[in-house]
Short mmCIF file of C-alpha atoms in Angstrom, two decimals:
data_model
loop_
_atom_site.label_atom_id
_atom_site.label_comp_id
_atom_site.label_asym_id
_atom_site.label_seq_id
_atom_site.Cartn_x
_atom_site.Cartn_y
_atom_site.Cartn_z
CA MET A 1 -36.86 14.15 -53.34
CA LYS A 2 -33.37 15.22 -52.28
CA LYS A 3 -30.44 12.89 -52.82
CA ILE A 4 -28.03 12.66 -49.85
CA LEU A 5 -24.61 10.97 -49.90
CA ILE A 6 -23.46 9.46 -46.58
CA ILE A 7 -19.90 8.23 -46.03
CA LEU A 8 -19.41 6.27 -42.80
CA ASP A 9 -16.64 4.43 -40.99
CA GLY A 10 -15.33 4.24 -37.45
CA ILE A 11 -16.66 4.14 -33.90
CA VAL A 12 -19.72 6.36 -34.45
CA ALA A 13 -20.74 4.92 -37.82
CA LYS A 14 -23.17 2.29 -36.54
CA LYS A 15 -24.96 4.67 -34.15
CA LEU A 16 -25.09 7.42 -36.74
CA MET A 17 -26.57 5.03 -39.30
CA GLN A 18 -29.18 3.94 -36.75
CA ARG A 19 -30.18 7.55 -36.02
CA ILE A 20 -30.46 8.43 -39.72
CA ILE A 21 -32.79 5.48 -40.30
CA GLU A 22 -34.86 6.37 -37.20
CA ALA A 23 -35.23 9.92 -38.54
CA ASN A 24 -36.11 8.71 -42.03
CA THR A 25 -39.38 10.21 -43.27
CA GLY A 26 -39.11 8.95 -46.84
CA ASP A 27 -38.64 12.49 -48.18
CA ASN A 28 -34.93 11.95 -48.96
CA SER A 29 -33.06 9.34 -50.95
CA TYR A 30 -29.74 8.14 -49.49
CA ASP A 31 -26.58 6.69 -51.01
CA VAL A 32 -24.47 5.14 -48.22
CA ILE A 33 -20.76 4.35 -48.66
CA TYR A 34 -19.39 2.08 -45.92
CA MET A 35 -16.48 -0.25 -45.19
CA SER A 36 -17.75 -2.55 -42.42
CA ASP A 37 -20.90 -4.67 -42.48
CA LEU A 38 -21.32 -3.99 -38.76
CA ILE A 39 -23.00 -0.66 -39.50
CA LEU A 40 -25.71 -2.17 -41.72
CA PRO A 41 -29.25 -2.10 -40.33
CA VAL A 42 -31.31 -5.29 -40.05
CA GLN A 43 -34.05 -3.76 -42.18
CA LYS A 44 -32.87 -1.65 -45.12
CA PRO A 45 -35.36 1.09 -46.06
CA SER A 46 -36.30 1.25 -49.73
CA ASN A 47 -34.93 4.80 -50.12
CA PHE A 48 -31.40 3.72 -49.03
CA THR A 49 -28.76 2.35 -51.45
CA PHE A 50 -25.59 0.86 -49.91
CA TYR A 51 -22.08 0.74 -51.48
CA LYS A 52 -19.25 -1.14 -49.79
CA PHE A 53 -15.77 0.22 -50.70
CA ASP A 54 -12.97 2.37 -49.38
CA PRO A 55 -14.22 6.01 -49.73
CA THR A 56 -10.65 7.26 -50.32
CA SER A 57 -10.79 5.54 -53.73
CA LYS A 58 -11.21 8.47 -56.09
CA SER A 59 -12.54 6.43 -59.01
CA LYS A 60 -15.14 4.51 -56.98
CA LEU A 61 -16.27 7.69 -55.22
CA ALA A 62 -16.63 9.40 -58.61
CA MET A 63 -18.80 6.50 -59.80
CA VAL A 64 -21.33 7.15 -57.01
CA LEU A 65 -21.18 10.93 -57.48
CA ASP A 66 -21.83 10.56 -61.22
CA LYS A 67 -24.79 8.26 -60.64
CA ASP A 68 -27.01 11.00 -59.18
CA ILE A 69 -27.00 14.71 -58.41
CA HIS A 70 -26.48 14.89 -54.66
CA THR A 71 -27.57 17.94 -52.71
CA GLU A 72 -25.46 17.24 -49.62
CA VAL A 73 -22.80 14.92 -48.20
CA LEU A 74 -22.51 13.71 -44.60
CA ILE A 75 -19.08 12.32 -43.66
CA ALA A 76 -17.97 10.54 -40.46
CA LEU A 77 -14.66 8.67 -40.71
CA ASN A 78 -12.13 7.19 -38.31
CA SER A 79 -9.04 8.99 -39.60
CA LYS A 80 -8.14 12.64 -40.13
CA ASP A 81 -6.09 11.82 -43.24
CA GLU A 82 -8.95 9.79 -44.72
CA MET A 83 -11.37 12.64 -43.99
CA LEU A 84 -9.19 15.27 -45.67
CA ASN A 85 -8.61 12.98 -48.63
CA VAL A 86 -12.33 12.33 -49.14
CA ILE A 87 -13.19 16.06 -48.85
CA LYS A 88 -10.47 16.88 -51.42
CA ASN A 89 -11.70 14.23 -53.85
CA ILE A 90 -15.34 15.33 -53.58
CA ARG A 91 -14.45 19.00 -54.11
CA GLU A 92 -12.32 18.21 -57.17
CA HIS A 93 -15.24 16.29 -58.64
CA THR A 94 -18.08 18.65 -57.68
CA LYS A 95 -17.39 22.32 -56.94
CA ASN A 96 -20.63 23.40 -55.21
CA LEU A 97 -21.59 20.39 -53.11
CA GLN A 98 -22.37 21.10 -49.44
CA MET A 99 -20.54 18.85 -46.98
CA THR A 100 -21.08 18.25 -43.26
CA VAL A 101 -18.16 16.51 -41.56
CA LEU A 102 -17.59 15.10 -38.06
CA ASP A 103 -14.27 16.42 -36.74
CA TYR A 104 -12.40 14.95 -33.75
CA TRP A 105 -9.01 16.37 -34.68
CA GLY A 106 -9.41 20.15 -34.90
CA MET A 107 -9.24 20.36 -38.69
CA LYS A 108 -8.71 23.71 -40.38
CA ILE A 109 -10.73 23.85 -43.59
CA SER A 110 -11.24 27.12 -45.45
CA ASP A 111 -13.93 25.78 -47.80
CA PRO A 112 -17.16 27.78 -47.06
CA LEU A 113 -19.31 24.85 -48.19
CA VAL A 114 -17.87 22.49 -45.57
CA ARG A 115 -19.67 22.59 -42.22
CA ILE A 116 -17.55 21.21 -39.42
CA TYR A 117 -19.32 19.47 -36.54
CA LYS A 118 -16.81 19.40 -33.68
CA GLY A 119 -17.31 16.06 -31.95
CA ILE A 120 -15.09 16.75 -28.90
CA GLU A 121 -16.98 19.99 -28.13
CA VAL A 122 -20.33 18.22 -28.42
CA LEU A 123 -19.21 15.51 -26.00
CA ALA A 124 -17.80 18.06 -23.56
CA ASN A 125 -20.97 20.17 -23.67
CA GLY A 126 -23.13 17.09 -23.19
CA MET A 127 -21.23 16.03 -20.07
CA VAL A 128 -21.12 19.54 -18.58
CA GLU A 129 -24.88 19.92 -19.06
CA LYS A 130 -25.41 16.89 -16.82
CA LEU A 131 -23.93 18.82 -13.92
CA PRO A 132 -26.31 20.65 -11.53
CA ASN A 133 -26.82 24.40 -11.92
CA VAL A 134 -25.62 24.44 -15.53
CA PRO A 135 -27.95 25.72 -18.29
CA VAL A 136 -28.79 23.26 -21.07
CA LEU A 137 -28.73 24.93 -24.49
CA ALA A 138 -30.02 23.64 -27.81
CA GLN A 139 -26.87 22.81 -29.76
CA ASN A 140 -28.19 22.36 -33.29
CA ILE A 141 -31.46 24.31 -33.52
CA GLY A 142 -32.13 27.84 -34.72
CA LEU A 143 -29.12 30.17 -34.68
CA ARG A 144 -27.18 27.87 -32.29
CA GLN A 145 -26.42 30.89 -30.10
CA GLY A 146 -28.29 29.72 -26.99
CA GLU A 147 -31.71 31.11 -27.91
CA ILE A 148 -33.37 27.83 -26.87
CA MET A 149 -32.79 26.54 -23.34
CA GLU A 150 -33.95 23.78 -21.01
CA ILE A 151 -34.40 24.77 -17.34
CA ARG A 152 -35.29 22.57 -14.38
CA ILE A 153 -37.45 24.21 -11.65
CA PRO A 154 -35.68 23.59 -8.32
CA PHE A 155 -37.37 23.28 -4.94
CA GLY A 156 -37.76 26.71 -3.37
CA SER A 157 -37.58 28.59 -6.68
CA SER A 158 -39.70 31.73 -6.94
CA TYR A 159 -41.13 30.15 -10.11
CA ALA A 160 -42.31 26.99 -8.33
CA TYR A 161 -46.07 26.79 -7.70
CA ARG A 162 -46.61 29.73 -10.05
CA TYR A 163 -49.26 29.73 -12.77
CA ILE A 164 -47.61 30.22 -16.16
CA GLY A 165 -50.12 32.95 -16.97
CA SER A 166 -48.93 35.00 -13.99
CA ILE A 167 -45.26 35.00 -15.09
CA GLU A 168 -44.17 38.07 -17.04
CA GLN A 169 -42.42 36.81 -20.19
CA LYS A 170 -40.74 39.75 -21.95
CA GLU A 171 -38.29 38.85 -24.73
CA TRP A 172 -38.62 35.18 -23.77
CA LYS A 173 -41.34 32.54 -23.75
CA ILE A 174 -42.11 29.18 -22.13
CA PHE A 175 -43.09 26.87 -25.01
CA GLY A 176 -42.73 23.39 -23.53
CA LEU A 177 -42.90 21.56 -20.19
CA TYR A 178 -41.91 18.07 -19.10
CA ARG A 179 -43.21 16.50 -15.87
CA ASN A 180 -42.45 12.92 -14.80
CA GLN A 181 -40.93 12.17 -18.22
CA LYS A 182 -44.11 13.33 -20.00
CA MET A 183 -44.71 16.42 -22.10
CA ILE A 184 -47.48 18.68 -20.75
CA THR A 185 -49.53 21.06 -22.89
CA ILE A 186 -48.72 24.68 -22.05
CA LYS A 187 -51.64 26.84 -20.91
CA PRO A 188 -51.92 29.94 -18.65
CA SER A 189 -53.59 28.01 -15.82
CA LEU A 190 -50.81 25.39 -15.64
CA VAL A 191 -48.89 25.49 -12.33
CA LEU A 192 -45.11 25.00 -12.43
CA LYS A 193 -43.90 22.49 -9.85
CA PRO A 194 -40.47 21.56 -8.48
CA ASN A 195 -38.54 19.24 -10.83
CA ASP A 196 -40.57 20.36 -13.85
CA VAL A 197 -38.37 20.94 -16.91
CA ILE A 198 -39.39 23.91 -19.04
CA LEU A 199 -38.26 24.73 -22.57
CA VAL A 200 -37.80 28.45 -23.17
CA ILE A 201 -36.97 30.54 -26.22
CA GLY A 202 -35.71 34.11 -26.39
CA LYS A 203 -32.62 36.30 -26.58
CA PRO A 204 -29.60 34.40 -25.21
CA ASP A 205 -28.68 37.09 -22.65
CA VAL A 206 -32.30 37.29 -21.45
CA LEU A 207 -32.49 33.50 -21.08
CA MET A 208 -29.34 33.48 -18.95
CA GLN A 209 -30.95 36.07 -16.65
CA VAL A 210 -34.13 33.96 -16.45
CA TYR A 211 -32.05 30.84 -15.75
CA ASN A 212 -30.23 32.58 -12.90
CA VAL A 213 -33.48 33.80 -11.32
CA ILE A 214 -35.24 30.43 -11.60
CA GLY A 215 -32.26 28.61 -10.11
CA LYS A 216 -32.08 30.73 -6.98
CA THR A 217 -34.29 29.72 -4.09
CA GLN A 218 -35.03 33.03 -2.38
CA GLY A 219 -34.45 36.76 -2.28
CA GLN A 220 -35.46 37.41 -5.90
CA PHE A 221 -38.62 39.52 -5.59
CA PRO A 222 -39.76 41.60 -7.54
CA MET A 223 -38.62 39.03 -10.08
CA PRO A 224 -40.14 37.19 -11.89
CA PHE A 225 -42.61 40.07 -12.39
CA GLY A 226 -39.99 42.67 -13.28
CA ARG A 227 -36.71 44.19 -12.15
CA ASN A 228 -37.77 47.59 -10.79
CA ILE A 229 -40.20 48.90 -8.16
CA TYR A 230 -42.43 51.88 -8.91
CA LEU A 231 -44.07 54.54 -6.75
CA TYR A 232 -46.99 56.45 -8.28
CA LEU A 233 -47.91 59.76 -6.65
CA ASP A 234 -50.84 61.89 -7.78
CA LEU A 235 -50.04 65.06 -5.84
CA TYR A 236 -53.51 66.47 -6.45
CA LEU A 237 -54.91 63.67 -4.25
CA GLU A 238 -52.22 63.65 -1.57
CA ASP A 239 -51.44 65.91 1.37
CA GLU A 240 -47.91 66.71 2.48
CA ASN A 241 -47.78 64.02 5.17
CA SER A 242 -48.92 61.20 2.88
CA VAL A 243 -46.34 62.21 0.26
CA LYS A 244 -43.53 62.24 2.82
CA LYS A 245 -44.59 58.85 4.19
CA ALA A 246 -44.81 57.31 0.72
CA ILE A 247 -41.34 58.60 -0.23
CA GLU A 248 -39.83 57.33 3.01
CA GLU A 249 -41.47 53.90 2.69
CA ALA A 250 -40.50 53.54 -0.99
CA LYS A 251 -36.87 54.34 -0.18
CA TYR A 252 -36.96 51.72 2.58
CA LEU A 253 -38.25 49.03 0.20
CA ASN A 254 -35.67 50.10 -2.39
CA GLN A 255 -33.03 49.39 0.20
CA LYS A 256 -34.46 46.05 1.32
CA LEU A 257 -35.65 44.38 -1.91
CA LYS A 258 -33.49 42.98 -4.69
CA ASN A 259 -34.69 45.38 -7.38
CA ASN A 260 -32.49 47.36 -9.77
CA LEU A 261 -34.22 50.74 -9.55
CA LEU A 262 -36.89 52.62 -7.65
CA ILE A 263 -38.91 54.68 -10.12
CA VAL A 264 -40.88 57.56 -8.63
CA ARG A 265 -43.57 58.86 -10.96
CA VAL A 266 -45.23 62.15 -9.95
CA THR A 267 -48.30 63.45 -11.75
CA ARG A 268 -50.40 66.61 -11.35
CA PRO A 269 -47.79 68.59 -9.37
CA THR A 270 -49.24 71.08 -6.87
CA THR A 271 -46.96 73.30 -4.79
CA VAL A 272 -43.33 74.22 -5.38
CA ASP A 273 -42.50 73.25 -1.79
CA ILE A 274 -43.68 69.67 -2.13
CA MET A 275 -41.84 69.25 -5.46
CA ASP A 276 -38.66 70.62 -3.91
CA PHE A 277 -39.03 68.21 -1.01
CA ILE A 278 -39.36 65.20 -3.33
CA LYS A 279 -36.38 66.25 -5.45
CA LYS A 280 -34.25 66.81 -2.34
CA GLU A 281 -35.16 63.38 -0.94
CA LEU A 282 -34.29 61.56 -4.14
CA LYS A 283 -31.42 63.43 -5.79
CA HIS A 284 -28.51 61.69 -4.02
CA PHE A 285 -29.57 58.13 -4.93
CA SER A 286 -28.22 56.62 -8.14
CA SER A 287 -30.74 53.76 -7.87
CA ILE A 288 -33.75 56.12 -7.97
CA LEU A 289 -35.28 57.48 -11.17
CA PHE A 290 -37.57 60.50 -10.78
CA LEU A 291 -40.21 61.10 -13.48
CA ILE A 292 -42.80 63.89 -13.73
CA ASP A 293 -46.01 63.91 -15.76
CA TYR A 294 -47.06 67.46 -16.64
CA ALA A 295 -49.56 66.40 -19.32
CA ASN A 296 -52.08 64.80 -16.94
CA LYS A 297 -52.33 61.65 -19.05
CA GLY A 298 -54.28 59.77 -16.38
CA PHE A 299 -53.38 56.84 -14.15
CA ALA A 300 -54.21 53.99 -16.53
CA LYS A 301 -52.23 55.37 -19.47
CA ILE A 302 -49.20 56.39 -17.39
CA ILE A 303 -48.73 53.07 -15.60
CA LYS A 304 -49.27 51.09 -18.80
CA GLU A 305 -46.56 53.08 -20.59
CA ASP A 306 -44.18 53.01 -17.63
CA ALA A 307 -44.64 49.28 -16.99
CA ARG A 308 -43.72 48.49 -20.57
CA LYS A 309 -40.78 50.90 -20.69
CA HIS A 310 -39.23 50.40 -17.25
CA ASN A 311 -39.69 46.64 -16.54
CA ILE A 312 -41.72 47.26 -13.39
CA GLY A 313 -42.02 44.35 -10.94
CA MET A 314 -44.09 46.05 -8.22
CA ILE A 315 -46.20 49.21 -8.12
CA MET A 316 -46.72 51.14 -4.87
CA LEU A 317 -49.95 53.08 -4.33
CA THR A 318 -51.27 55.21 -1.47
CA GLN A 319 -54.65 54.74 0.19
CA GLU A 320 -56.00 57.77 -1.68
CA MET A 321 -55.54 55.97 -4.98
CA PHE A 322 -57.91 53.19 -3.91
CA LYS A 323 -60.80 55.53 -3.17
CA ASN A 324 -61.59 55.48 -6.89
CA LYS A 325 -61.43 51.74 -7.54
CA ASN A 326 -62.80 52.13 -11.04
CA ASP A 327 -59.60 53.92 -12.08
CA THR A 328 -57.22 51.89 -9.95
CA LYS A 329 -58.43 48.52 -11.28
CA SER A 330 -56.34 49.13 -14.42
CA VAL A 331 -53.45 47.66 -12.41
CA LEU A 332 -55.04 44.24 -13.00
CA GLU A 333 -54.03 44.37 -16.66
CA LEU A 334 -50.36 44.78 -15.74
CA LYS A 335 -50.24 41.45 -13.86
CA ILE A 336 -47.65 42.78 -11.42
CA PRO A 337 -47.78 42.99 -7.59
CA VAL A 338 -49.34 46.05 -5.98
CA PHE A 339 -48.08 47.44 -2.67
CA LYS A 340 -50.85 49.27 -0.81
CA PHE A 341 -49.57 51.62 1.89
CA GLY A 342 -51.21 51.34 5.32
CA LYS A 343 -51.03 53.52 8.40
CA GLU A 344 -48.26 51.53 10.04
CA LYS A 345 -44.63 52.26 9.22
CA LEU A 346 -42.77 49.71 7.15
CA LYS A 347 -39.73 49.89 9.41
CA SER A 348 -41.86 48.59 12.29
CA ILE A 349 -42.85 45.38 10.44
CA LYS A 350 -42.04 42.26 12.46
CA ARG A 351 -43.86 39.63 10.38
CA THR A 352 -45.66 38.89 7.14
CA VAL A 353 -49.20 37.64 7.65
CA ILE A 354 -51.38 35.28 5.64
CA ILE A 355 -55.02 34.48 6.37
CA LEU A 356 -55.72 31.25 4.51
CA ASN A 357 -58.66 31.42 2.17
CA ASP A 358 -59.15 29.59 -1.14
CA THR A 359 -56.49 27.02 -2.05
CA ASN A 360 -56.10 28.08 -5.69
CA SER A 361 -55.13 31.69 -4.87
CA TYR A 362 -52.92 31.04 -1.88
CA GLU A 363 -50.92 28.24 -3.51
CA GLN A 364 -50.02 30.69 -6.25
CA ILE A 365 -48.74 33.40 -3.93
CA SER A 366 -47.01 31.08 -1.41
CA PRO A 367 -43.43 31.27 -2.83
CA ILE A 368 -43.61 35.08 -2.90
CA VAL A 369 -44.62 35.14 0.79
CA PHE A 370 -41.40 33.47 1.88
CA ASP A 371 -39.31 35.40 -0.64
CA ILE A 372 -40.55 38.69 0.86
CA SER A 373 -40.05 37.46 4.42
CA SER A 374 -36.46 36.46 3.65
CA GLN A 375 -35.64 39.88 2.19
CA LEU A 376 -37.30 41.84 4.98
CA LYS A 377 -35.75 39.43 7.53
CA VAL A 378 -39.05 38.77 9.32
CA LYS A 379 -40.98 35.59 10.09
CA THR A 380 -44.24 34.52 8.48
CA LYS A 381 -47.45 34.09 10.42
CA VAL A 382 -50.27 32.01 8.93
CA PHE A 383 -53.80 32.17 10.30
CA ASP A 384 -55.81 29.01 9.68
CA LEU A 385 -59.18 30.30 10.92
CA ASP A 386 -62.44 28.47 10.41
CA PRO A 387 -65.38 30.12 12.22
CA ILE A 388 -68.07 28.19 10.31
CA GLY A 389 -66.44 24.75 10.10
CA GLU A 390 -65.39 24.67 6.44
CA LYS A 391 -62.02 22.90 6.74
CA GLU A 392 -62.18 21.29 3.31
CA GLY A 393 -58.88 21.83 1.51
CA LYS A 394 -57.42 24.02 4.26
CA SER A 395 -55.28 21.26 5.81
CA ASN A 396 -53.57 20.55 2.47
CA LEU A 397 -52.97 24.27 1.98
CA LEU A 398 -51.45 24.57 5.44
CA ASP A 399 -49.21 21.56 4.73
CA HIS A 400 -48.13 23.30 1.54
CA PHE A 401 -47.03 26.42 3.47
CA GLU A 402 -45.23 24.35 6.09
CA ASN A 403 -43.31 22.43 3.40
CA LEU A 404 -42.31 25.65 1.65
CA ALA A 405 -41.12 27.14 4.95
CA LYS A 406 -38.72 24.20 5.30
CA ILE A 407 -37.51 24.57 1.73
CA PHE A 408 -36.90 28.32 2.16
CA ASN A 409 -35.51 27.73 5.66
CA GLU A 410 -37.90 30.41 6.97
CA LYS A 411 -39.63 30.65 10.35
CA LEU A 412 -43.37 29.94 10.24
CA GLU A 413 -45.89 30.55 12.99
CA VAL A 414 -49.29 28.90 12.54
CA VAL A 415 -52.41 30.03 14.40
CA THR A 416 -55.33 27.59 14.13
CA SER A 417 -58.69 28.42 15.67
CA GLY A 418 -62.39 28.96 15.01
CA GLU A 419 -62.20 32.72 15.49
CA ASN A 420 -63.49 35.30 13.03
CA PRO A 421 -60.60 36.08 10.61
CA ILE A 422 -61.19 39.83 10.45
CA ARG A 423 -61.56 40.12 14.22
CA GLU A 424 -58.22 38.37 14.61
CA LEU A 425 -56.66 40.52 11.92
CA LYS A 426 -57.66 43.72 13.70
CA LYS A 427 -55.78 42.58 16.80
CA GLN A 428 -52.49 42.37 14.89
CA ARG A 429 -49.79 45.04 14.80
CA ASN A 430 -46.56 45.72 12.91
CA MET A 431 -47.26 43.39 10.02
CA LEU A 432 -47.32 43.18 6.26
CA GLN A 433 -50.35 41.31 4.98
CA ILE A 434 -49.88 39.44 1.70
CA LEU A 435 -53.00 38.80 -0.37
CA PRO A 436 -53.90 37.53 -3.84
CA LEU A 437 -54.83 40.35 -6.23
CA LYS A 438 -58.38 39.63 -7.40
CA GLU A 439 -60.66 41.41 -9.84
CA ASP A 440 -63.59 41.40 -7.39
CA MET A 441 -61.60 43.53 -4.97
CA PHE A 442 -62.22 46.52 -7.23
CA LYS A 443 -65.98 46.05 -7.49
CA LYS A 444 -68.30 48.34 -5.58
CA ARG A 445 -69.43 46.85 -2.27
CA PHE A 446 -72.23 47.61 0.18
CA SER A 447 -71.52 49.75 3.23
CA PHE A 448 -72.57 46.88 5.52
CA LYS A 449 -69.42 44.79 5.84
CA PHE A 450 -71.25 42.05 7.78
CA LEU A 451 -72.84 41.07 4.45
CA TYR A 452 -69.46 39.79 3.24
CA THR A 453 -67.75 36.59 4.33
CA ASN A 454 -64.66 36.68 2.07
CA SER A 455 -61.75 37.70 4.32
CA ASP A 456 -59.66 38.82 1.33
CA PHE A 457 -62.17 41.48 0.28
CA ILE A 458 -62.77 42.78 3.80
CA ALA A 459 -59.03 42.95 4.53
CA PHE A 460 -58.43 44.77 1.23
CA ASP A 461 -60.81 47.52 2.35
CA MET A 462 -58.90 48.05 5.61
CA ASN A 463 -56.31 50.83 5.80
CA LYS A 464 -54.44 49.93 8.98
CA PHE A 465 -51.89 47.52 7.53
CA ASN A 466 -49.45 47.64 4.66
CA GLN A 467 -50.55 45.09 2.09
CA LEU A 468 -48.84 43.37 -0.82
CA LEU A 469 -51.25 42.09 -3.48
CA ILE A 470 -49.89 39.36 -5.72
CA PRO A 471 -51.45 38.77 -9.18
CA ILE A 472 -52.92 35.31 -9.74
CA VAL A 473 -54.68 33.34 -12.45
CA GLU A 474 -58.30 33.20 -11.32
CA GLU A 475 -60.31 30.11 -12.22
#
């Protein structure tokens, strides 16, 4: 059992005494020197011994120090002169005793065994942290460098309505969550909601970046998945026209989205002409990184390595890549959005389109829908189609999208009818369809599409439209 000496007087003495007793586990033994009976607790724990005298008295202080071998001293006094006097007397009596002192006066003490707890700074930090849009850092835990932070999820954040398991957490981690003044157990399937307070741990500079992204309401994609967008081109599978279209479209997205870099990865180079074309198209852009794979490592290995190395937040793939779904399904492991090029040009897009399906999936992707729409400066169109009369849950999902549209201040057009979803989809033009990325999309399907009723899977197999597939946590 460690023996702790506590010396208290002044305006914080009573509260400090109360907190020490509340934190008492019985593992320490305490000697308490005090001057006013006001600080005494109603119930005195058995491991506390109290001494009433002036702590500046050298002889009386020595009596207590001689009584036991103390491992540490905690001092909070009302006067700077008294504080310095007590520190001096303790050090003259015991050379190697650790002291923690509460300082309101800006004391300069060169003793390496005296830890100074600056009371004015603590009060200032506490008040500032009550202001909106200010990060709350753990003051007295760990390295005390800001590696632990508390963040509130605001309405309209790209992190709101996201499953924790779908959030890329590199060099930081969500380890706690409070909702309605209650602590919630963290698990991958837990959905973050507005006004939730999360506790995060990681490198201080990384946490500040995360705080800034969470606090902003729109225009953050590809965050929180990653900072860069990535175009993968297997030249052995592509013809000249598809390569040119992919390069043009990738450059357009690089211009529109709030990413840091566009990374163009070329594998299995074919002709000199096509390589020269790609280099010419990319060489004048400082925000584009051009990488070539000459070793033919294979799609799965290349994207896994590049995703880890380059902080990829979205991967762009041509239609040719999806002809071999067995290879392409390795994107599921990355848990980042996939952009699937269609036949329409991206520059012609006038709206993002959602065809409501299952509530679980579409709630997860809803914030990303409006984030993308805001960056592309287009409106969102939601189809609430119910050809077989299964409205259960759809009305709540539609309400959810309408509420988010108000939060993001984005235009929303809702089409409600009993029409066939795919038939309606085929009538559309100049759109970007946003879908949840599901494992079953990559499974082999029958040639007879009328055997399928899931609009997500049928739409995924269509090549007319550009599509953005957002990773989700599937239940």
